[in-house]
Amino acid sequence: AKIQERYPSLTICGHYSPPLGFENNSNELQKSLDIIKDSKADILIVFLGCPKQERFIAKYKNEYQVPVSITMGGCIDFIGADIKRAPLWMQKNGLEWFFRFAQEPKRLFKRYFIDDIKIFPIVLKYKLGLAKL
């Protein structure tokens, strides 16, 4: 409703919030895919969180047949104003992630300090020229 209010000329052809674990339930998964395909949307925005949303699109894009799929993860919380954005100075200095972590440390610790750490050796490998893009 907030998106439609902010962009009145935007045509939103549908929305669906599947139950938790829908990807492990063949009936729920098929229902989700059918809803997407039947919408005949030009753009699909997926808000399942990382990495579930990326895996969903990679695995099912040919089945639901929407030309453009975009992941937005937690952005819906900001759009709906459920989560407060970081102060502008933090946003401009790449520290919004830290602000989010400070708000939800239990939920975000593993994501930010265990899972995301894996990217640093990969970046270093490319920086040192040991791998090609």
XYZ file of C-alpha atoms in Angstrom:
133
model
C 0.000 0.000 0.000
C 2.857 2.395 0.802
C 4.545 1.711 -2.529
C 1.295 2.259 -4.426
C 0.692 5.462 -2.457
C 4.184 6.749 -3.230
C 4.038 5.746 -6.928
C 0.377 6.033 -7.964
C 1.042 5.369 -11.665
C 2.784 2.062 -10.892
C 0.754 -1.030 -11.752
C 1.184 -3.731 -9.129
C -0.318 -6.897 -10.559
C -0.185 -8.913 -7.375
C 1.599 -9.925 -4.224
C 1.909 -13.102 -2.249
C 3.584 -14.013 0.999
C 4.035 -17.786 1.146
C 4.212 -19.588 4.476
C 7.614 -20.226 6.022
C 9.248 -23.280 4.512
C 7.124 -23.102 1.365
C 10.134 -24.105 -0.755
C 10.197 -27.490 1.004
C 6.492 -28.172 0.431
C 5.770 -29.145 -3.180
C 2.137 -27.944 -3.048
C 3.037 -24.550 -1.582
C 5.971 -24.147 -3.956
C 3.807 -24.936 -6.979
C 1.116 -22.555 -5.722
C 3.711 -19.764 -5.487
C 5.073 -20.479 -8.955
C 1.553 -20.583 -10.441
C 0.634 -17.245 -8.841
C 3.759 -15.639 -10.285
C 3.285 -17.120 -13.759
C -0.436 -16.320 -13.876
C 0.258 -12.683 -12.929
C 1.924 -12.135 -16.325
C 4.193 -9.611 -14.607
C 7.065 -7.932 -16.420
C 9.098 -7.579 -13.228
C 9.151 -9.854 -10.192
C 10.520 -8.497 -6.935
C 11.429 -11.223 -4.440
C 11.645 -10.440 -0.719
C 12.738 -13.771 0.768
C 16.052 -12.696 2.278
C 19.528 -13.686 1.250
C 20.422 -16.295 -0.009
C 16.948 -17.868 -0.285
C 15.716 -15.273 -2.790
C 18.736 -15.688 -5.088
C 18.405 -19.457 -5.023
C 14.671 -19.230 -5.708
C 15.166 -17.062 -8.799
C 18.080 -19.136 -10.130
C 16.148 -22.375 -9.744
C 12.660 -21.336 -10.905
C 13.034 -18.358 -13.303
C 12.368 -20.536 -16.358
C 9.284 -21.994 -14.746
C 7.554 -18.772 -13.678
C 8.601 -16.965 -16.900
C 8.909 -13.343 -15.763
C 11.402 -11.402 -17.920
C 13.069 -9.538 -15.019
C 13.521 -10.782 -11.450
C 14.964 -8.557 -8.722
C 15.872 -9.434 -5.150
C 15.084 -6.863 -2.490
C 15.475 -8.829 0.756
C 14.998 -6.594 3.767
C 14.172 -3.513 1.704
C 10.480 -4.126 2.264
C 11.035 -3.462 5.970
C 12.504 -0.053 5.168
C 9.775 0.776 2.645
C 7.102 -0.190 5.142
C 8.928 1.789 7.851
C 9.130 -1.229 10.158
C 12.898 -0.803 10.520
C 14.584 2.523 11.093
C 17.271 3.544 8.573
C 20.736 4.484 9.724
C 21.616 8.161 10.091
C 22.658 9.760 6.817
C 26.330 9.969 7.815
C 26.379 6.177 8.362
C 24.626 5.554 5.031
C 27.146 7.745 3.197
C 30.110 5.987 4.826
C 29.005 2.401 4.185
C 28.029 1.726 7.792
C 24.327 1.049 7.443
C 25.058 -2.652 7.907
C 26.557 -1.863 11.329
C 23.509 0.177 12.308
C 21.280 -2.787 11.367
C 23.539 -5.148 13.300
C 23.275 -2.922 16.391
C 19.469 -3.102 16.142
C 19.308 -6.918 15.779
C 22.636 -8.431 16.935
C 21.289 -11.934 17.670
C 19.684 -12.288 14.266
C 22.481 -10.699 12.227
C 25.678 -11.837 13.963
C 26.025 -15.099 12.031
C 25.165 -13.436 8.713
C 27.596 -10.526 9.080
C 30.479 -12.036 11.027
C 30.512 -15.695 9.977
C 28.768 -16.128 6.625
C 29.863 -12.838 5.041
C 33.504 -13.216 6.117
C 33.887 -15.847 3.385
C 33.937 -13.108 0.739
C 37.235 -11.573 1.902
C 39.560 -14.358 0.659
C 37.759 -14.288 -2.688
C 38.161 -10.506 -3.025
C 41.814 -10.754 -2.025
C 42.437 -13.427 -4.655
C 41.086 -11.118 -7.378
C 42.910 -8.068 -5.992
C 46.221 -9.945 -6.076
C 45.561 -11.076 -9.645
C 45.451 -14.755 -8.705
C 42.046 -15.160 -10.349
C 40.320 -13.685 -13.384
C 36.796 -12.304 -13.607
